[in-house]
Amino acid sequence: MLVPDRRTVLVLASLVGAMTFGAGLLLLLEPGPVIPTTNISLNTVDVPRSAEQVLFETDAQLNNWSAIVIHASGAPEGSAAAIDNVHRKLGLGGLGYHFVIHNGYGGSDGRIVMSDRWHSQTAGAYCAGPDADWFNSHAVGICLVGDFDL
């Protein structure tokens, strides 16, 4: 029969004692159970999306836009829906801008409306003249509701 020497017994006894002391200390210092403040399940929770997340969630891959064109609507009041109606009557196939920003007269002040053209990442229909094709195809069109000549 193999008999351990005195040093081995001392080391093993010290190890068991230290582990028992450490476990007891951890048990003593353990905080109480965590009490949930709300009833949240681990299932999917709807989290409000930020404006940036909504902006980049388009139906098509983001176009490689090169410029921004900012227009004023030319009327002291209006809305994206009103501009859309006018653009349809002009044969532009709907709102020609990618974004419309309301001024509080016809829509909530500062409200940004993203058009179908932005969601589908298609060319705008807001410029006319010799360079219109380039601007409509390469620039994001933003309309600010208001008449800035008043």
C-alpha positions as CSV (number, residue, x, y, z in Angstrom):
1,M,0.0,0.0,0.0
2,L,1.2,3.4,-1.0
3,V,1.4,5.9,1.8
4,P,1.5,9.7,0.9
5,D,4.3,11.6,2.4
6,R,3.7,14.4,4.9
7,R,4.2,17.2,2.3
8,T,1.5,15.8,-0.1
9,V,-1.0,15.6,2.7
10,L,-0.3,19.1,3.8
11,V,-0.7,20.5,0.3
12,L,-3.9,18.6,-0.3
13,A,-5.3,19.7,3.1
14,S,-4.4,23.4,2.3
15,L,-6.0,23.2,-1.1
16,V,-9.3,21.7,0.3
17,G,-9.3,24.3,3.1
18,A,-8.7,27.2,0.8
19,M,-11.4,26.1,-1.6
20,T,-13.9,25.6,1.2
21,F,-13.0,29.0,2.7
22,G,-13.4,30.7,-0.8
23,A,-16.7,29.0,-1.5
24,G,-18.0,30.0,1.9
25,L,-16.9,33.6,1.4
26,L,-18.6,33.7,-2.1
27,L,-21.8,32.2,-0.6
28,L,-21.8,34.8,2.2
29,L,-21.2,37.7,-0.2
30,E,-23.7,36.6,-2.8
31,P,-26.4,39.2,-3.5
32,G,-30.1,38.3,-3.2
33,P,-32.1,37.1,-6.1
34,V,-32.7,39.6,-8.9
35,I,-36.3,40.8,-8.9
36,P,-37.5,41.9,-12.4
37,T,-39.0,45.3,-12.5
38,T,-41.1,44.6,-15.6
39,N,-42.6,41.6,-17.2
40,I,-40.4,41.2,-20.2
41,S,-40.3,37.9,-21.9
42,L,-37.3,36.6,-23.8
43,N,-39.4,36.7,-27.0
44,T,-38.8,39.3,-29.6
45,V,-39.5,42.8,-28.4
46,D,-40.4,45.6,-30.7
47,V,-37.8,48.3,-30.4
48,P,-38.5,51.7,-32.0
49,R,-36.3,52.3,-35.0
50,S,-34.3,55.4,-35.2
51,A,-34.5,57.9,-38.0
52,E,-31.2,56.7,-39.4
53,Q,-32.4,53.1,-39.5
54,V,-35.6,54.0,-41.3
55,L,-33.7,56.3,-43.8
56,F,-31.4,53.5,-44.9
57,E,-34.1,50.8,-45.1
58,T,-35.0,51.1,-48.8
59,D,-36.6,48.7,-51.2
60,A,-33.6,48.7,-53.4
61,Q,-29.8,48.9,-52.9
62,L,-28.7,52.5,-52.1
63,N,-27.8,54.5,-55.2
64,N,-24.4,56.1,-55.3
65,W,-25.8,59.7,-55.1
66,S,-23.3,62.5,-55.9
67,A,-25.1,65.6,-55.0
68,I,-28.1,67.1,-53.1
69,V,-30.5,69.6,-54.7
70,I,-32.7,71.6,-52.4
71,H,-35.8,73.4,-53.7
72,A,-38.4,75.6,-52.1
73,S,-42.0,74.7,-52.9
74,G,-42.7,78.3,-53.8
75,A,-45.9,78.4,-51.7
76,P,-46.2,79.5,-48.1
77,E,-48.1,76.3,-47.2
78,G,-48.4,72.8,-48.6
79,S,-47.6,69.2,-48.0
80,A,-45.9,66.2,-49.6
81,A,-49.4,65.0,-50.6
82,A,-50.2,68.3,-52.3
83,I,-46.9,68.4,-54.2
84,D,-47.5,64.8,-55.2
85,N,-50.9,65.7,-56.7
86,V,-49.4,68.6,-58.7
87,H,-46.6,66.4,-60.0
88,R,-49.0,63.7,-61.0
89,K,-51.0,66.3,-63.0
90,L,-47.8,67.4,-64.7
91,G,-47.2,63.8,-65.8
92,L,-44.2,63.1,-63.5
93,G,-45.6,59.9,-62.2
94,G,-45.9,61.2,-58.6
95,L,-43.8,63.2,-56.2
96,G,-40.7,64.2,-58.0
97,Y,-38.6,64.7,-54.9
98,H,-36.9,62.1,-52.7
99,F,-37.8,64.1,-49.5
100,V,-40.2,66.8,-48.5
101,I,-39.8,68.8,-45.3
102,H,-42.9,70.4,-44.0
103,N,-43.0,73.9,-42.5
104,G,-46.0,73.6,-40.2
105,Y,-48.5,75.0,-42.7
106,G,-50.1,71.9,-44.3
107,G,-48.0,69.4,-42.4
108,S,-46.3,69.0,-39.0
109,D,-43.4,71.5,-38.7
110,G,-40.1,69.8,-39.5
111,R,-41.8,66.5,-40.6
112,I,-39.7,64.7,-43.2
113,V,-41.6,62.7,-45.8
114,M,-39.7,60.1,-47.7
115,S,-41.1,59.5,-51.2
116,D,-41.5,56.3,-53.2
117,R,-38.6,57.6,-55.4
118,W,-36.3,57.3,-52.3
119,H,-37.6,53.9,-51.2
120,S,-37.0,52.6,-54.7
121,Q,-33.8,54.6,-55.2
122,T,-34.9,55.9,-58.6
123,A,-34.2,59.2,-60.3
124,G,-36.0,62.3,-59.3
125,A,-38.2,64.6,-61.4
126,Y,-37.5,68.0,-59.9
127,C,-35.0,69.7,-62.3
128,A,-35.6,71.1,-65.8
129,G,-33.1,72.5,-68.3
130,P,-30.0,71.3,-70.1
131,D,-28.4,69.5,-67.1
132,A,-31.7,68.2,-65.7
133,D,-31.0,64.6,-66.6
134,W,-27.7,64.6,-64.6
135,F,-29.2,66.2,-61.5
136,N,-32.4,64.1,-61.5
137,S,-30.2,60.9,-61.8
138,H,-27.3,61.7,-59.6
139,A,-28.7,64.1,-56.9
140,V,-31.0,63.5,-54.0
141,G,-33.9,66.0,-54.3
142,I,-35.2,67.7,-51.2
143,C,-38.2,70.1,-51.2
144,L,-38.6,72.5,-48.3
145,V,-42.3,73.6,-48.1
146,G,-42.3,77.4,-48.2
147,D,-41.9,80.5,-50.3
148,F,-38.5,82.0,-49.4
149,D,-39.0,85.0,-51.7
150,L,-41.6,86.5,-49.3
